[in-house]
Coordinates of C-alpha atoms in Angstrom, one line a residue:
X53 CA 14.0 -141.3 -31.1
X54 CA 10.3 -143.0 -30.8
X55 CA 9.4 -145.3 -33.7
X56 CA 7.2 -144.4 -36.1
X57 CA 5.0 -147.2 -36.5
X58 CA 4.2 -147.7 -33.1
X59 CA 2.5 -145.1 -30.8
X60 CA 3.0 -148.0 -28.0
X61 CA 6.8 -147.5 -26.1
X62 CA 8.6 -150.1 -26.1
X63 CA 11.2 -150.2 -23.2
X64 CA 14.4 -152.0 -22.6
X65 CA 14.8 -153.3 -18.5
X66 CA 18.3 -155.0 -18.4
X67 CA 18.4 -156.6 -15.7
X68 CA 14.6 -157.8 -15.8
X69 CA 14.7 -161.1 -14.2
X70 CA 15.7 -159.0 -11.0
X71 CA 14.5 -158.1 -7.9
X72 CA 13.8 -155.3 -8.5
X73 CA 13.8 -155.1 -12.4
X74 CA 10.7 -157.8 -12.4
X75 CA 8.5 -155.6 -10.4
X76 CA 9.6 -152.6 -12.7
X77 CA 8.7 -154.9 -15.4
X78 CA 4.9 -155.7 -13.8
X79 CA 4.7 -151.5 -13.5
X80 CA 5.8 -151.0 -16.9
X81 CA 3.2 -153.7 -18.1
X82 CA 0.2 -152.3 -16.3
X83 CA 0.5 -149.2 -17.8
X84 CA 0.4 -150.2 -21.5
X85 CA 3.8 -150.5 -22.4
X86 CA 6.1 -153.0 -24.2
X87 CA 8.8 -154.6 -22.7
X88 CA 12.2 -156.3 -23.6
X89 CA 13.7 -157.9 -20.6
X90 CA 17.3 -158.5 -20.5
X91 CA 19.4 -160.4 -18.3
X92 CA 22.1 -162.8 -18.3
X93 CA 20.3 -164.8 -15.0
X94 CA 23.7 -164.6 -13.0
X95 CA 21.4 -163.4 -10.5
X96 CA 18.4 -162.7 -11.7
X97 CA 15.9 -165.5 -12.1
X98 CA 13.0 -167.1 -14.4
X99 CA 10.7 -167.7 -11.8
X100 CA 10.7 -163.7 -11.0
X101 CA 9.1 -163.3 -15.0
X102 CA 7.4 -167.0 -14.8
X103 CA 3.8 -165.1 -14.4
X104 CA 4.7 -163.0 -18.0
X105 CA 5.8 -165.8 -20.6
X106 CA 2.7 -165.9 -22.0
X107 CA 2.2 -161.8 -21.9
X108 CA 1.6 -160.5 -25.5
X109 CA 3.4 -157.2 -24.5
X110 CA 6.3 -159.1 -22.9
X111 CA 9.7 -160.4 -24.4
X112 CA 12.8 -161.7 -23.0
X113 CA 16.5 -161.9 -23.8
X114 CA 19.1 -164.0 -22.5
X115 CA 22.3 -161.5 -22.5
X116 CA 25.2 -160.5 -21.1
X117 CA 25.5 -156.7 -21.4
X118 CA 29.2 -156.6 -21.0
X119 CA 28.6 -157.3 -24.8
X120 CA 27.0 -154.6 -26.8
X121 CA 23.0 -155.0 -27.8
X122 CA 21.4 -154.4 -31.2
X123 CA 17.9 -153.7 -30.5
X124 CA 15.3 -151.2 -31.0
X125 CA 13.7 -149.6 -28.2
X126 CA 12.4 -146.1 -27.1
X127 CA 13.3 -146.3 -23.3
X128 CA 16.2 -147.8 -21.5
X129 CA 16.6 -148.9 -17.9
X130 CA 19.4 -150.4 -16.9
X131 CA 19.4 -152.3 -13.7
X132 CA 22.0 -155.1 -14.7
X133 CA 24.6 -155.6 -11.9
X134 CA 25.2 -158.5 -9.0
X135 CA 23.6 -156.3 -6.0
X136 CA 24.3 -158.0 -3.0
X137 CA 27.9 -158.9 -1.0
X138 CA 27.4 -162.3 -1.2
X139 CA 27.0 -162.2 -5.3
X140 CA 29.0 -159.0 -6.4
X141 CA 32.1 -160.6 -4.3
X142 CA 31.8 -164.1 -5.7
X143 CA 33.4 -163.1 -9.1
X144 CA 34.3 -159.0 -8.4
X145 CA 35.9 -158.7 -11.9
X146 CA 32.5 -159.3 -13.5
X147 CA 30.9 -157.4 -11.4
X148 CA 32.7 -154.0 -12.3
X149 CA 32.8 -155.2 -15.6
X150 CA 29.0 -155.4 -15.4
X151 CA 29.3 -151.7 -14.2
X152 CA 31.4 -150.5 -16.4
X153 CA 30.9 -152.0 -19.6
X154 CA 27.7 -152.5 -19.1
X155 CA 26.8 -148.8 -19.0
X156 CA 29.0 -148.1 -22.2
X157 CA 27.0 -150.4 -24.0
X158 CA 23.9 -149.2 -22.5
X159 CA 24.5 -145.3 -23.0
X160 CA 26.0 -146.4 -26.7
X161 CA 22.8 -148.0 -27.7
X162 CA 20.8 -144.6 -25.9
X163 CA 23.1 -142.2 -28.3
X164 CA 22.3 -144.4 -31.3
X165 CA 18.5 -144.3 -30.4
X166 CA 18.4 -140.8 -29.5
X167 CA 16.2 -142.1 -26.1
X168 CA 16.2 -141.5 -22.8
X169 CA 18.3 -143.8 -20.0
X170 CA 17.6 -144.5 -16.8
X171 CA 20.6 -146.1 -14.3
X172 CA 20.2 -147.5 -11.5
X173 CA 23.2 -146.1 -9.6
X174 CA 23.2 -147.5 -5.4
X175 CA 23.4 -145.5 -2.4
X176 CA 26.8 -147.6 -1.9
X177 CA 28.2 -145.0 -4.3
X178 CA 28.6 -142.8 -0.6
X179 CA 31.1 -145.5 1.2
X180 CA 30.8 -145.6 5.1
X181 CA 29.1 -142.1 4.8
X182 CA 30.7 -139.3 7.3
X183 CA 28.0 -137.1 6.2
X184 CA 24.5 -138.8 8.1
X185 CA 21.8 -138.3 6.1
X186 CA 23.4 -138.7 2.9
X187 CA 22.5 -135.7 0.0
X188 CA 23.4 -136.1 -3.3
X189 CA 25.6 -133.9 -2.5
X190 CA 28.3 -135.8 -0.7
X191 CA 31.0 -136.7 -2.6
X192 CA 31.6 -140.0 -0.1
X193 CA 34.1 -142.1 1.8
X194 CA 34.8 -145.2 -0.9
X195 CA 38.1 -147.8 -0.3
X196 CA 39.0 -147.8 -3.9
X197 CA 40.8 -151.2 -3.3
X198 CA 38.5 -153.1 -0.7
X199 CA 36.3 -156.1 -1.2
X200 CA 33.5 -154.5 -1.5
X201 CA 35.2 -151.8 -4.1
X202 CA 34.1 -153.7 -7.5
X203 CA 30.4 -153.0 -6.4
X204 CA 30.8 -149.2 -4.7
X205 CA 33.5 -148.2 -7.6
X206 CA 31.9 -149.7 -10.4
X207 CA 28.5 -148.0 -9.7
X208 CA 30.7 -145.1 -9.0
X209 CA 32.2 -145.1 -12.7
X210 CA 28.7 -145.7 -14.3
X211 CA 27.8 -142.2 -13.0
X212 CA 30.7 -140.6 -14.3
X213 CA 29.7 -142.2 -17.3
X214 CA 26.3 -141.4 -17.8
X215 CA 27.4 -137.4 -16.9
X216 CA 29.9 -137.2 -19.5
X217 CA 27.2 -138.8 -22.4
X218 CA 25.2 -136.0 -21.0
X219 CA 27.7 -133.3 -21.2
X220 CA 29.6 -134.8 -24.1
X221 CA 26.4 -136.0 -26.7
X222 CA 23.3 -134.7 -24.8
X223 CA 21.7 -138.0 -24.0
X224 CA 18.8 -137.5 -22.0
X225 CA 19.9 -139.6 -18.7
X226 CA 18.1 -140.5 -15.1
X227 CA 20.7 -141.4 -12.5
X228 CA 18.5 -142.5 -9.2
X229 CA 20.5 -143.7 -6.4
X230 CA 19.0 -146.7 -4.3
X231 CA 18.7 -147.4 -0.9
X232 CA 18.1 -150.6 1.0
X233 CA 14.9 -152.2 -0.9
X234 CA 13.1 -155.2 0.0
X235 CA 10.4 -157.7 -0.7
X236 CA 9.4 -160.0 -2.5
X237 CA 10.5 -162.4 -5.3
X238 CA 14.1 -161.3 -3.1
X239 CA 16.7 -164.0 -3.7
X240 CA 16.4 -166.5 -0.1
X241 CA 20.4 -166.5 -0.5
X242 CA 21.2 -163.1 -1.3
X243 CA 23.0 -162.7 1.8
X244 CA 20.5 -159.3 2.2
X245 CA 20.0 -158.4 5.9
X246 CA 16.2 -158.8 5.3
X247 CA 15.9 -161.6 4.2
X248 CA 18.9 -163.7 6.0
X249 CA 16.5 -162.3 8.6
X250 CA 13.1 -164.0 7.8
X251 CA 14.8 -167.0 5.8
X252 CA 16.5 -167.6 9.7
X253 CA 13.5 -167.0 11.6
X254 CA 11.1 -169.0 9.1
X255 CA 13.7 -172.4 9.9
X256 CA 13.8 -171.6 13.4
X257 CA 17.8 -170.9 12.9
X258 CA 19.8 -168.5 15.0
X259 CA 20.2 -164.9 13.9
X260 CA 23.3 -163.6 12.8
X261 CA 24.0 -160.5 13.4
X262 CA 27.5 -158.8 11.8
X263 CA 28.9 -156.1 14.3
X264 CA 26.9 -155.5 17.5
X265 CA 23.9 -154.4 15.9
X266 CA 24.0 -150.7 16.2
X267 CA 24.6 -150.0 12.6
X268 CA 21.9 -148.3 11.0
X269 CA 19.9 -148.7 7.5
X270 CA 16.5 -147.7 6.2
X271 CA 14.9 -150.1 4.1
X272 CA 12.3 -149.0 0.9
X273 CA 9.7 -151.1 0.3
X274 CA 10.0 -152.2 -3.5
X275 CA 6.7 -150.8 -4.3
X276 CA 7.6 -147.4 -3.2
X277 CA 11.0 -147.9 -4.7
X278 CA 9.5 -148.8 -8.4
X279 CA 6.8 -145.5 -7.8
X280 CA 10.2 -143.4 -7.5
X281 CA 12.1 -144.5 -10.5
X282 CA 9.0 -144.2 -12.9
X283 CA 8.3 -140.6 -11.4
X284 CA 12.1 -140.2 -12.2
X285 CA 12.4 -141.3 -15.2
X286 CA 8.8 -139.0 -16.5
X287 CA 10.5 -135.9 -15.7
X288 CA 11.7 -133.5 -17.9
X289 CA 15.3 -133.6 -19.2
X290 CA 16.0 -130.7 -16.7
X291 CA 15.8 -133.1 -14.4
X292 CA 19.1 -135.8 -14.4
X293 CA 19.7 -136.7 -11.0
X294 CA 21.1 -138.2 -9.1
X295 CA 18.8 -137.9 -6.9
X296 CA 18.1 -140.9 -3.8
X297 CA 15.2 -143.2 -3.7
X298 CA 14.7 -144.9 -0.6
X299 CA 12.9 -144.6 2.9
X300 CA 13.9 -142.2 5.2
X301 CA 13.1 -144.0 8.6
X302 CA 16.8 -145.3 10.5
X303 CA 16.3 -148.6 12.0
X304 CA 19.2 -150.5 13.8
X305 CA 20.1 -153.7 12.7
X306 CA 19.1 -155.2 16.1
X307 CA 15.4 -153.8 16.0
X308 CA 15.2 -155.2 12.8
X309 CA 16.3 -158.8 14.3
X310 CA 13.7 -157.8 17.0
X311 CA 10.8 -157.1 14.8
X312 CA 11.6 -160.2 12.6
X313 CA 11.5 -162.6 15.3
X314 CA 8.3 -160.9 16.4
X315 CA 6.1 -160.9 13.2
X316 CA 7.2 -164.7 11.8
X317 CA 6.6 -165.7 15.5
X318 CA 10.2 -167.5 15.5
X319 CA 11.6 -168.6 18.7
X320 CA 15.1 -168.2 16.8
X321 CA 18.3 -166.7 19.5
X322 CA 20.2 -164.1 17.9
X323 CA 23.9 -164.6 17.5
X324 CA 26.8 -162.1 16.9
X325 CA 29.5 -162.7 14.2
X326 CA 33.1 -160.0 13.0
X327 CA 31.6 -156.5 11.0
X328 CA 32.7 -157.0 7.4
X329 CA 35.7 -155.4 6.1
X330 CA 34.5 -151.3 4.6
X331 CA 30.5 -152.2 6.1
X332 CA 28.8 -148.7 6.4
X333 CA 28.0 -148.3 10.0
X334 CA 24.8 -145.9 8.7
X335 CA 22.5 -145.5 5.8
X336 CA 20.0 -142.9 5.4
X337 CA 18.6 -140.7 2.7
X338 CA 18.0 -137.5 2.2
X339 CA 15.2 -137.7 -0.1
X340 CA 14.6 -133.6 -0.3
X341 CA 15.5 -133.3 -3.6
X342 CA 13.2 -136.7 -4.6
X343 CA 10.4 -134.8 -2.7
X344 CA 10.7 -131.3 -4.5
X345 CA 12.2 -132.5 -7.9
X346 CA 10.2 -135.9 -8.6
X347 CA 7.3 -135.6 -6.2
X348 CA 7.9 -138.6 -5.1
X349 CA 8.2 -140.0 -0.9
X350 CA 8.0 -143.8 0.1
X351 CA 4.1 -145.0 1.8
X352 CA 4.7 -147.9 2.7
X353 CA 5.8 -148.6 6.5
X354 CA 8.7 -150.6 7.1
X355 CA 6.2 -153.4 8.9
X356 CA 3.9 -153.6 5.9
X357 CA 6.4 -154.5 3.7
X358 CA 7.9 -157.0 6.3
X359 CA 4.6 -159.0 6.2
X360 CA 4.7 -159.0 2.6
X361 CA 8.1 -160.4 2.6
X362 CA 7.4 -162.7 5.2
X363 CA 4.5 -163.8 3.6
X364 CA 6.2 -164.8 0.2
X365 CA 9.0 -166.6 1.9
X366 CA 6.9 -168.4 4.1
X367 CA 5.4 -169.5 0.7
X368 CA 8.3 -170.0 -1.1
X369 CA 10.9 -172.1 1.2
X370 CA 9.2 -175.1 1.0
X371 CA 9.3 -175.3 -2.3
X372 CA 13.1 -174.4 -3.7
X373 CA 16.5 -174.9 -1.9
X374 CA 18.3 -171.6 -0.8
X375 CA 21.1 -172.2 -3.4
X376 CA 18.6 -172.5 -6.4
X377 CA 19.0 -169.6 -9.2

């Protein structure tokens, strides 16, 4: 339910301090709205939302939402979970607690508001996919007890959540599903293929490869990955999703070594280490339904958005250790 005193929207990002969340949160900005950023910075990090202390539009909450929020707001995105191995295994309870609880408090605080909510749901949610491209569709392949099941499952369990709030109250909900993004402001020690990648090349380290290289993924610029999720969420409320955001073009793991190597101008060998346990051997979305239902495909080509990245690393490495928040 939109407030009455204020023709401006103010919009909830948990998560904000993101990735991903801090360029939704420049987006959001640009086009007049008013933000509340939320995030707990397990993660997520102050120097992503440095630039916006000073904004007049721009507000931010230190929060865990594992615990229930008591704010006002007229949209909710909620983009609060650990998304990479390396974080959502460190502590895997809190992780699908993040999920989990997180989206009951989220889609709680939507019903009391009578607003729309957008999730950002993962294309993880389809396990090692035996269905290549993956539609929404496809139910999956999941290990419900693996290491990486506290991240797959709990996304999983959010988007049975946000259905049944649907069905059950009529809350207005977005469900996107996300595909490999990169870019910058990512975490140096994410343990992301991307930007192990460049972070390896830029110090002139080997490049470690997991399996032989032939697995597959197609990486979204974040640019083109934010463009999707606003189109999403500015549909009508015919439109719920899930529906995938992310690039369409396959790449194997070794090109993307290759290509590294070739655009930092590293000399760095590449080295071959054991496939983690449940990895997905191939990623790739079907984005048919993002085409015809959101109007929406990515623009930007995977070597763009490589010199970008490689461009803000190069920038940034010098300045902060890898292990820094």
């Amino acid at each position: 339910m939109a407030r009455l005193y204020d023709s401006r929207r103010r919009i909830l990002v948990t998560g904000g301090a993101g990735f991903i969340g801090s360029h939704l949160i420049d987006r959001l900005l640009k086009r007049g709205d008013e933000i509340l950023c939320v995030d707990n910075l397990f993660t997520g990090s102050k120097r992503n939302i440095d630039h916006l202390a000073k904004h007049p539009r721009f507000e931010f909450m230190r929060h865990d939402v594992t615990f229930p929020l008591y704010v006002e707001v007229d949209e909710i995105y909620n983009l609060a979970c650990p998304a990479s191995p390396v974080h959502y295994q460190y502590d895997p309870v809190q992780t699908i607690k993040t999920a989990v609880h997180g989206a009951i408090n989220v889609l709680g605080l939507a019903k009391r508001l009578k607003c729309k909510v957008f999730q950002a749901s993962t294309s993880e949610v389809y396990g090692d996919a035996s269905v290549h491209p993956q539609p929404e569709s496809y139910w999956g392949n999941v290990n419900p007890i693996g290491p990486r099941s506290c991240y797959d499952e709990g996304k999983r369990c959010a988007e049975t959540l946000f259905f049944d709030y649907h069905r059950q109250h009529g809350l207005w909900v977005k469900v996107a599903r996300i595909f490999n993004t990169f870019g910058p402001r990512m975490h140096p020690a994410d343990g992301r293929v991307v930007s192990n990648f460049i972070v390896q090349a830029l110090r002139g380290e080997p490049i470690t490869i997991f399996g032989d290289g032939s697995q597959t993924r197609s990486f979204c610029y974040v640019d083109d990955l934010v463009s999707g999720m606003l189109r999403l969420m500015d549909t009508g409320p015919e439109v719920t999703g899930p529906v995938n955001i992310g690039n369409p073009r396959e790449v194997t793991i070794r090109r993307l070594a290759e290509l590294t190597t070739q655009m930092t101008g590293s000399g760095s060998d590449i080295i071959y280490r054991d496939l983690p346990q449940d990895d997905p051997r191939h990623r790739q979305p079907d984005i048919t339904l993002a085409k015809r239902l959101v109007g929406w495909e990515p623009t930007v080509t995977l070597e763009a958005g490589l010199q970008q990245t490689i461009d803000y690393f190069k920038a940034l490495l010098p300045k902060v250790s890898t292990n820094s928040p």
